[in-house]
CSV table of N, CA and C in Angstrom, one decimal:
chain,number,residue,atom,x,y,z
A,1,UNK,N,-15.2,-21.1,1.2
A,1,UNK,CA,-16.1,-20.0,1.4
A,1,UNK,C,-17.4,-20.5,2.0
A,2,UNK,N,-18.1,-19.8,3.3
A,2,UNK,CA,-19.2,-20.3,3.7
A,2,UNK,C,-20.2,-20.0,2.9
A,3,UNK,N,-21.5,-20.5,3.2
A,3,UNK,CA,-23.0,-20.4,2.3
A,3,UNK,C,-23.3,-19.0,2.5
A,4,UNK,N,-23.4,-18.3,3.4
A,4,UNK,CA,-23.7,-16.5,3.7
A,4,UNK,C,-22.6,-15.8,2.9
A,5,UNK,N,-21.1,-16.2,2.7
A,5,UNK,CA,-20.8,-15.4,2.4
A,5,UNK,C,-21.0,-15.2,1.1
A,6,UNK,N,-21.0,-16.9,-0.1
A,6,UNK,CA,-21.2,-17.3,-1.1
A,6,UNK,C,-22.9,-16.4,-1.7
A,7,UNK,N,-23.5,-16.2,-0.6
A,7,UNK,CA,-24.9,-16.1,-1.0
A,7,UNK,C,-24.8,-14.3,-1.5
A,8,UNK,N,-24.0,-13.8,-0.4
A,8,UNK,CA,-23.9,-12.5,-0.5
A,8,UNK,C,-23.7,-11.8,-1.5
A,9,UNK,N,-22.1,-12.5,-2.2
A,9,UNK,CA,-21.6,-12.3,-3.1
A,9,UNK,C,-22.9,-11.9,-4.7
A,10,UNK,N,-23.6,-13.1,-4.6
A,10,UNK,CA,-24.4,-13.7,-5.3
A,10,UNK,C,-25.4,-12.4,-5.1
A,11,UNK,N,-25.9,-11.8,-4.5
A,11,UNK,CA,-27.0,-11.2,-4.2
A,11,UNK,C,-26.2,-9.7,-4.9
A,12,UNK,N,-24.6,-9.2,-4.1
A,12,UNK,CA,-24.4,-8.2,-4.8
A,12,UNK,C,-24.0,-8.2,-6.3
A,13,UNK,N,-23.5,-9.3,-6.9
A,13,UNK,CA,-23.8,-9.6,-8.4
A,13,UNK,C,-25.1,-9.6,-9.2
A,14,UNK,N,-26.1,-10.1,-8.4
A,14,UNK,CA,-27.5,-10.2,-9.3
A,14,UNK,C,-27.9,-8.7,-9.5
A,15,UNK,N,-28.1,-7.9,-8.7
A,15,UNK,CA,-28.5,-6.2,-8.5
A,15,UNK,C,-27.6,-5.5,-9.9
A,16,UNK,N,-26.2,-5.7,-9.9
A,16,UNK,CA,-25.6,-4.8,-10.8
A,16,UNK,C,-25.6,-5.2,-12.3
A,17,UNK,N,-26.5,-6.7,-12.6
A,17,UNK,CA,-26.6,-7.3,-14.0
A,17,UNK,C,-27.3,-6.0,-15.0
A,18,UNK,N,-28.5,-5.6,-14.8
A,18,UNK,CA,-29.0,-4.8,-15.9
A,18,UNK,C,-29.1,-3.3,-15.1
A,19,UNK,N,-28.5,-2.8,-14.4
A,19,UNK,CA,-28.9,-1.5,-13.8
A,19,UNK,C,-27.7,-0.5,-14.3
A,20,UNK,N,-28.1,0.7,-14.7
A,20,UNK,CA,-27.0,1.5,-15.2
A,20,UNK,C,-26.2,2.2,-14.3
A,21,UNK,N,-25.0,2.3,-14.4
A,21,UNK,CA,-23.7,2.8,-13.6
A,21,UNK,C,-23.8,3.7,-12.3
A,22,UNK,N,-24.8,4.5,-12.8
A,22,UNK,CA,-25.4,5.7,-11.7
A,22,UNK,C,-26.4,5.1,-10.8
A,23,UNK,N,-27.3,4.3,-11.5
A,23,UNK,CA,-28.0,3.7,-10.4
A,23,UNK,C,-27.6,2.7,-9.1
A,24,UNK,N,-26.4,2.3,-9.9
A,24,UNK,CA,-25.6,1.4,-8.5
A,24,UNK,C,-24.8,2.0,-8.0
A,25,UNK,N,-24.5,3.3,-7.9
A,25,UNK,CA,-23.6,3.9,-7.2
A,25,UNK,C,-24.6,4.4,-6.3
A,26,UNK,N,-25.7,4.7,-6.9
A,26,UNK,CA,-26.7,5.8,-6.0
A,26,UNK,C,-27.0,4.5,-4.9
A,27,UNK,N,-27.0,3.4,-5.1
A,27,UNK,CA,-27.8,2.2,-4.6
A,27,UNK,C,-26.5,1.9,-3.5
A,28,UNK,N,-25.5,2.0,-3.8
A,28,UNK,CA,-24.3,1.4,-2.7
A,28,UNK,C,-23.9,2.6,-1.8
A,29,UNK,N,-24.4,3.6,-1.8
A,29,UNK,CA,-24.0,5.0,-1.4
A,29,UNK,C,-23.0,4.8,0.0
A,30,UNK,N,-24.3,4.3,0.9
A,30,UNK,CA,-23.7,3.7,2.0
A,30,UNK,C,-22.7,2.6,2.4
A,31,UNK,N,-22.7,1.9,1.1
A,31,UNK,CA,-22.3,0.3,1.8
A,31,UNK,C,-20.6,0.9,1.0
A,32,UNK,N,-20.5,2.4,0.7
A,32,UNK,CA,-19.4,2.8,-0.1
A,32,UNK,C,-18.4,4.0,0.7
A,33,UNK,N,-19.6,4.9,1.3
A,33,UNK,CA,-19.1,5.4,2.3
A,33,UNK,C,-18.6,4.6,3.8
A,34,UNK,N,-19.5,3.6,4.1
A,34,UNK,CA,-18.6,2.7,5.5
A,34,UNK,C,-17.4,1.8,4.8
A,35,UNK,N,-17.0,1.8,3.7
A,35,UNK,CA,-16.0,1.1,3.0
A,35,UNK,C,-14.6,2.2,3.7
A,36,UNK,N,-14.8,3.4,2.7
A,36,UNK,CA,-14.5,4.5,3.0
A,36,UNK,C,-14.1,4.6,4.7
A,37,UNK,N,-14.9,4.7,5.4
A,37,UNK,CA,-14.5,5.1,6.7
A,37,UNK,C,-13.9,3.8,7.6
A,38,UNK,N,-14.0,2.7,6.8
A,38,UNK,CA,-13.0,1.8,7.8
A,38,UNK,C,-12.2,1.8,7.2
A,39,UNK,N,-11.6,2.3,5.9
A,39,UNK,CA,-9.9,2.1,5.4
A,39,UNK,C,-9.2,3.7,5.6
A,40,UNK,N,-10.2,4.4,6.7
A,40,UNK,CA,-9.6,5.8,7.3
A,40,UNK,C,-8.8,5.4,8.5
A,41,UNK,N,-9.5,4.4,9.1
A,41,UNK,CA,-9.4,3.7,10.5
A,41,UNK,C,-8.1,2.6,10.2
A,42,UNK,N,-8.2,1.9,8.8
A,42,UNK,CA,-7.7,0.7,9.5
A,42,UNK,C,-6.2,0.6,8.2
A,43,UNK,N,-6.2,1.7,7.6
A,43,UNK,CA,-5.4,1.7,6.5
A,43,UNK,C,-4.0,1.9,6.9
A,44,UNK,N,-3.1,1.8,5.9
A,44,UNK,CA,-1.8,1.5,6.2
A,44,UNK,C,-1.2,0.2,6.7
A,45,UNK,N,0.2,0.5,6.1
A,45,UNK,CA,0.9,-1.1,6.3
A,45,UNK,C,1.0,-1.7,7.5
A,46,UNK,N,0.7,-0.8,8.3
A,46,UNK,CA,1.3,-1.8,10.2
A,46,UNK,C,0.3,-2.1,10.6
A,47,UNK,N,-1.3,-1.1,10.6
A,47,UNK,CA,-2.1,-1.3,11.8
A,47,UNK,C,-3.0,-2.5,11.8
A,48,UNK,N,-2.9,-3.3,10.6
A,48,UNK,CA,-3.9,-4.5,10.4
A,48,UNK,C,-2.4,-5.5,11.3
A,49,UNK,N,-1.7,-5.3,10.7
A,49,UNK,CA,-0.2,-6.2,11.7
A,49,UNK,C,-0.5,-6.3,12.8
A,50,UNK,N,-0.6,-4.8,13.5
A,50,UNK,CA,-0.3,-4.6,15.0
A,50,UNK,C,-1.7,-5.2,15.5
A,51,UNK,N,-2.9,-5.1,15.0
A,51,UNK,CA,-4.0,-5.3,15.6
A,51,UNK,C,-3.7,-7.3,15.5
A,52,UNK,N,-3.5,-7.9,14.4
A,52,UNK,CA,-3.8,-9.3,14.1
A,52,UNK,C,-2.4,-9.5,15.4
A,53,UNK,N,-1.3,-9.1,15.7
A,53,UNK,CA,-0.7,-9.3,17.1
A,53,UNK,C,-1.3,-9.3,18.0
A,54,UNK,N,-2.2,-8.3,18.4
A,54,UNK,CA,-2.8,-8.1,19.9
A,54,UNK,C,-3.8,-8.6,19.6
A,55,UNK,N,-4.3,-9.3,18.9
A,55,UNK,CA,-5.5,-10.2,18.8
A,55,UNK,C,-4.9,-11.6,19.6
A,56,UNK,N,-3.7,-12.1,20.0
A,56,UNK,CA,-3.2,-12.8,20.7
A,56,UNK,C,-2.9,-12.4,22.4
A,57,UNK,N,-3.0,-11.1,22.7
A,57,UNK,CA,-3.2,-11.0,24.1
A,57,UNK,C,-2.3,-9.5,24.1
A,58,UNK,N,-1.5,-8.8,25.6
A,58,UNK,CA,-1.4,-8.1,26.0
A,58,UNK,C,0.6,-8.2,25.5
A,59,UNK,N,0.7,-7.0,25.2
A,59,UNK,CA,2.4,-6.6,24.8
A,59,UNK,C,2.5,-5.6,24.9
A,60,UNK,N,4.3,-5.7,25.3
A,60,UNK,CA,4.6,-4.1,25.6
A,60,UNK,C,5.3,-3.8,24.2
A,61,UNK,N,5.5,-2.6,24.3
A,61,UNK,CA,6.1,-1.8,22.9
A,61,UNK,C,7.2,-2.3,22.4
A,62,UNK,N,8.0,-2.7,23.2
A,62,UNK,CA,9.7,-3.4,22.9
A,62,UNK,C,8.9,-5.1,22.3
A,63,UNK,N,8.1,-5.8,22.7
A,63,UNK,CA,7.5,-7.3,21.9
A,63,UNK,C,6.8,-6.6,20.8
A,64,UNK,N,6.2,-5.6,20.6
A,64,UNK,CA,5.9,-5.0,19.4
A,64,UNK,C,6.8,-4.9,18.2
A,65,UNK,N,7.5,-4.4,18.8
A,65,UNK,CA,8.8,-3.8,17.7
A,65,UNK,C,9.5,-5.2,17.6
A,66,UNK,N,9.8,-5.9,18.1
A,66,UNK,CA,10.3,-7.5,17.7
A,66,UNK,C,9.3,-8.4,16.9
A,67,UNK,N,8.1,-8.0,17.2
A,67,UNK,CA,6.8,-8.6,16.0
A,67,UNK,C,6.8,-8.4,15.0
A,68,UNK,N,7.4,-6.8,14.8
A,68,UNK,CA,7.5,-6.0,13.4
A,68,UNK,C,8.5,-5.8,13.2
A,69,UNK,N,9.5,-6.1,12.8
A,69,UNK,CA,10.9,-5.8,12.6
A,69,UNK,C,11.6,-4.9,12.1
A,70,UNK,N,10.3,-4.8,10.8
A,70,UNK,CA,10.4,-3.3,9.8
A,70,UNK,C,10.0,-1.9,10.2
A,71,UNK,N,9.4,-1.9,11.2
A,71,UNK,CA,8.5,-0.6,11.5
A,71,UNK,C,9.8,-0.1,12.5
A,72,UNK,N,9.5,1.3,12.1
A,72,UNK,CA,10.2,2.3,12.9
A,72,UNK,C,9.6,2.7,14.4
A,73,UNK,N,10.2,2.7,15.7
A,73,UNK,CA,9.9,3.3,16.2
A,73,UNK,C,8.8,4.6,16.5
A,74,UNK,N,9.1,5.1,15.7
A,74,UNK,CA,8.2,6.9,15.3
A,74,UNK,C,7.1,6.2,14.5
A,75,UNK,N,6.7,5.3,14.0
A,75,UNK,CA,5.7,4.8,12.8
A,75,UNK,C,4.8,3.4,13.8
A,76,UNK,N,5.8,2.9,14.5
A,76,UNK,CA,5.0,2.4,15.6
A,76,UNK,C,4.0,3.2,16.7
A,77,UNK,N,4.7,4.7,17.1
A,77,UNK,CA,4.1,4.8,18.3
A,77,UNK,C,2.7,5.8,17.5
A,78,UNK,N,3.4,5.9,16.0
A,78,UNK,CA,2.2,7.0,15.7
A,78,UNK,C,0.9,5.9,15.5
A,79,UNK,N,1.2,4.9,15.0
A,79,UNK,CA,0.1,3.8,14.7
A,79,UNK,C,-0.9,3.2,15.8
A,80,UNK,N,0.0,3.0,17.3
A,80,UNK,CA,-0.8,2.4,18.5
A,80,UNK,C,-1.6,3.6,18.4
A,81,UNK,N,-1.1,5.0,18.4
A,81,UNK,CA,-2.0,6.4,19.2
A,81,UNK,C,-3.1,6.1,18.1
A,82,UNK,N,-3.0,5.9,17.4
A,82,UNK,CA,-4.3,5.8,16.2
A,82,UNK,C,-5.1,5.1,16.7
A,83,UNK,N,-4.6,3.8,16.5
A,83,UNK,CA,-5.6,2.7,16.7
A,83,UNK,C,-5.8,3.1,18.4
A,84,UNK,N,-5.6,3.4,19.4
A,84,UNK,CA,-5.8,3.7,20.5
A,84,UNK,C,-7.1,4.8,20.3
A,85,UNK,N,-7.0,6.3,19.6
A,85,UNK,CA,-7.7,7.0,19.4
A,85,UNK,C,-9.4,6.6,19.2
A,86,UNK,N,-9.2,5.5,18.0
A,86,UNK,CA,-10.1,5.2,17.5
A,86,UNK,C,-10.8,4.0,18.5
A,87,UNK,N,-10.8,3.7,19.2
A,87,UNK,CA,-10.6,2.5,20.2
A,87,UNK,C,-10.8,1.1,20.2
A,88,UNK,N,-9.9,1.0,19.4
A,88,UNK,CA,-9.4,-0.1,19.0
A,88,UNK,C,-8.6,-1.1,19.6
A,89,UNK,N,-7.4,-0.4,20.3
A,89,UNK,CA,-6.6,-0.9,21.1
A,89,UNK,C,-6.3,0.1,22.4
A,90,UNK,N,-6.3,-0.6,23.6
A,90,UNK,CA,-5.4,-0.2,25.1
A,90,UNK,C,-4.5,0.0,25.3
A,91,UNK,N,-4.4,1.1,25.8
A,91,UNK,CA,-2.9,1.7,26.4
A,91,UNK,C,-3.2,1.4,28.0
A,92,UNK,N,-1.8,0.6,28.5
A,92,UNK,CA,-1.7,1.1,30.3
A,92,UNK,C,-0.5,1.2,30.7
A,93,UNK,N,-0.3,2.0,31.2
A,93,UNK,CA,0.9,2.7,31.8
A,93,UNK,C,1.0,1.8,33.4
A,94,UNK,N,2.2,1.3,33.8
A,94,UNK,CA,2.1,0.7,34.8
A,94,UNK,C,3.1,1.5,35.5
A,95,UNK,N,2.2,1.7,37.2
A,95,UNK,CA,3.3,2.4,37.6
A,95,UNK,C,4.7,1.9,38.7
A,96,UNK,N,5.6,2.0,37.6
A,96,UNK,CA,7.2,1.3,37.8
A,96,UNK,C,8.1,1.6,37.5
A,97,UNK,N,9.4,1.6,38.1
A,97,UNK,CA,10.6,2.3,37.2
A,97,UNK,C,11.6,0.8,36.9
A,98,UNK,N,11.9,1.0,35.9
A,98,UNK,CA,11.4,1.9,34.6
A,98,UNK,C,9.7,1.9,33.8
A,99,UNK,N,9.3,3.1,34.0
A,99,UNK,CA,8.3,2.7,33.4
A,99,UNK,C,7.5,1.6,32.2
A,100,UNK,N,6.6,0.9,32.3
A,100,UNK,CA,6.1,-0.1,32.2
A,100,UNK,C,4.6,0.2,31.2
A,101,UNK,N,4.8,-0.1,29.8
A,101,UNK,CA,3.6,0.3,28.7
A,101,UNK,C,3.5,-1.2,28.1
A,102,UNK,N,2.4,-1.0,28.3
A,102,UNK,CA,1.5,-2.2,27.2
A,102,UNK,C,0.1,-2.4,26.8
A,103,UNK,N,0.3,-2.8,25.7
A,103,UNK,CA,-1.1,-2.6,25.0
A,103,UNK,C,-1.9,-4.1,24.4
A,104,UNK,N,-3.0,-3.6,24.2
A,104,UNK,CA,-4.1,-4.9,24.0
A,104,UNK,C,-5.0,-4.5,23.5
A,105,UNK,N,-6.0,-5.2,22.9
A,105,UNK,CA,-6.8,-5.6,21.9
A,105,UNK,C,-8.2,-5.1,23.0
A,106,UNK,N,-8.7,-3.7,22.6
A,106,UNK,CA,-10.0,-3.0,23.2
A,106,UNK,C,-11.2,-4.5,22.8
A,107,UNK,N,-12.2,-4.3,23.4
A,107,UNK,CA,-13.1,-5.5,23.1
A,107,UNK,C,-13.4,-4.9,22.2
A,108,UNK,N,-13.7,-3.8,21.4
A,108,UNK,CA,-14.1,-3.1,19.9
A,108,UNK,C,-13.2,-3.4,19.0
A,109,UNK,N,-12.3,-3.6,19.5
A,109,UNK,CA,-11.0,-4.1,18.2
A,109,UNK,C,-11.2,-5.5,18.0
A,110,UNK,N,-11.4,-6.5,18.7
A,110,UNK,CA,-12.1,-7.6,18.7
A,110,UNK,C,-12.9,-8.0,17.5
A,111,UNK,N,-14.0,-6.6,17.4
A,111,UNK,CA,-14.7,-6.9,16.0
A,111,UNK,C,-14.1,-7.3,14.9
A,112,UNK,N,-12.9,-6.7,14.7
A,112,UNK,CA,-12.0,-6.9,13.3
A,112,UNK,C,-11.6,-8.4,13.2
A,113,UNK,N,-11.5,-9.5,14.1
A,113,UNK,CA,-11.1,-10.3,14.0
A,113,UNK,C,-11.8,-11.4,12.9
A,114,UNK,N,-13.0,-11.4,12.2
A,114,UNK,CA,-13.6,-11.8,11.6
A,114,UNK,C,-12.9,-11.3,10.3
A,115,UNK,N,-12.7,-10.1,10.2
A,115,UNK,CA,-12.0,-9.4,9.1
A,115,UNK,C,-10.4,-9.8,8.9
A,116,UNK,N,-9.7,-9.7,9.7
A,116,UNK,CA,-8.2,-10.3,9.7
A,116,UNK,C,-8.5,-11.7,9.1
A,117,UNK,N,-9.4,-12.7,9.7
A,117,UNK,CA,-9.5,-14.3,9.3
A,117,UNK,C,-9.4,-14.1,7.7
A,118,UNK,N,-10.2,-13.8,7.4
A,118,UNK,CA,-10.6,-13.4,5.7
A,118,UNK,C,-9.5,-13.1,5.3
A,119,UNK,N,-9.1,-11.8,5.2
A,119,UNK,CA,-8.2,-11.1,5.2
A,119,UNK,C,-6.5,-12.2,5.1
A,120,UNK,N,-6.1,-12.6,5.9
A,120,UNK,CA,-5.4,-13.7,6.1
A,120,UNK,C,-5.4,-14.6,5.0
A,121,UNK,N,-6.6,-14.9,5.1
A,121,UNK,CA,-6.9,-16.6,4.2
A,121,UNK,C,-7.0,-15.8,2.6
A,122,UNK,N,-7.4,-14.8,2.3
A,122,UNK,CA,-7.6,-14.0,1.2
A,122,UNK,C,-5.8,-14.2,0.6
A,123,UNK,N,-5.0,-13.7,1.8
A,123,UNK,CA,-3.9,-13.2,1.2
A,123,UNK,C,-2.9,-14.7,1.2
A,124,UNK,N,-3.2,-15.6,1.6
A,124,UNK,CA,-2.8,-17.5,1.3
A,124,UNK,C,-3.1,-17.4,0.0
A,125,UNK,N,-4.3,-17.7,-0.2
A,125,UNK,CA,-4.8,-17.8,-1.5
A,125,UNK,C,-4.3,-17.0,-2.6
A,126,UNK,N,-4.3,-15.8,-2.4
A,126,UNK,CA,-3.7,-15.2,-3.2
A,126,UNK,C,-2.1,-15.1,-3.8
A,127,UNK,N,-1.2,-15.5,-2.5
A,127,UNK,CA,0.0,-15.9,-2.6
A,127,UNK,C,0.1,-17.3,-3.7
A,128,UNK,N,-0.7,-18.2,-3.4
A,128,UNK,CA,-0.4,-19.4,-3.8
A,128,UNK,C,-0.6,-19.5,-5.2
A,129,UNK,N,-1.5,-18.3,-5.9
A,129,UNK,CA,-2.2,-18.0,-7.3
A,129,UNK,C,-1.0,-17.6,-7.7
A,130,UNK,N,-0.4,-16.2,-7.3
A,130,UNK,CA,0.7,-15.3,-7.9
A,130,UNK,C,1.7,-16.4,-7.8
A,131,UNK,N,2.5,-17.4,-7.1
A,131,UNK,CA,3.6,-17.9,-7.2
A,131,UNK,C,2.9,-19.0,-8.3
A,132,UNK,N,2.2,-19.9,-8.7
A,132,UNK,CA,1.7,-20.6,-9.7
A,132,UNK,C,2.3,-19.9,-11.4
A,133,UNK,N,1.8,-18.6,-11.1
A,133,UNK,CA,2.4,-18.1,-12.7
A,133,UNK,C,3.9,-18.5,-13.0
């Protein structure tokens, strides 16, 4: 763990030592509601998948569905439209017959990649704790 993030930690632990329950709610309000609004965006089982994929470059729907083996069709296309919505990821339609779809990683979806690293290395470590018992 780096020194900022170590420090962070440290800073939101020192605040909640003597302050009462209401006061740190009232105190995190915000840092509770953008919590909130990026697990509207980024929640569920596939879309952190599909993004940490196209965080490797441009694919079409059919390399999707072989990335994810589990995901259904209908549960794939509802997920890119989301993450597309929100703009996170690119849609381009190429024009070809058979028509030609593939998607990639919006430079805004980019931002998450700091979050996936974590995220990732969180869920190693955590694997390696749970199989120890």
């Amino acid at each position: 763990m780096d020194k900022a993030l170590k420090d962070k930690i440290e800073e939101f632990k020192s605040y909640r030592l003597d302050k009462p329950p209401l006061e740190i709610i009232e105190h995190y309000k915000k840092e509770l509601q953008a919590i909130q609004d990026a697990m509207e965006i980024i929640q569920g089982r596939w879309k952190m998948s599909i993004i940490a994929l196209l965080c490797n470059g441009e694919f079409r729907y059919s390399e999707l569905e072989k990335g994810l083996p589990k995901i259904s069709p209908r549960m794939l296309s509802k997920e890119l439209k989301d993450l597309e919505i929100n703009g996170l990821v690119e849609r381009k339609v190429y024009d070809s017959i058979p028509v030609k779809v593939s998607y990639k990683l919006a430079d805004y979806g980019y931002t998450l990649v700091p979050l996936i690293i974590e995220l990732t290395n969180w869920g190693l470590e955590h694997r390696k704790m749970i199989m120890k018992r």
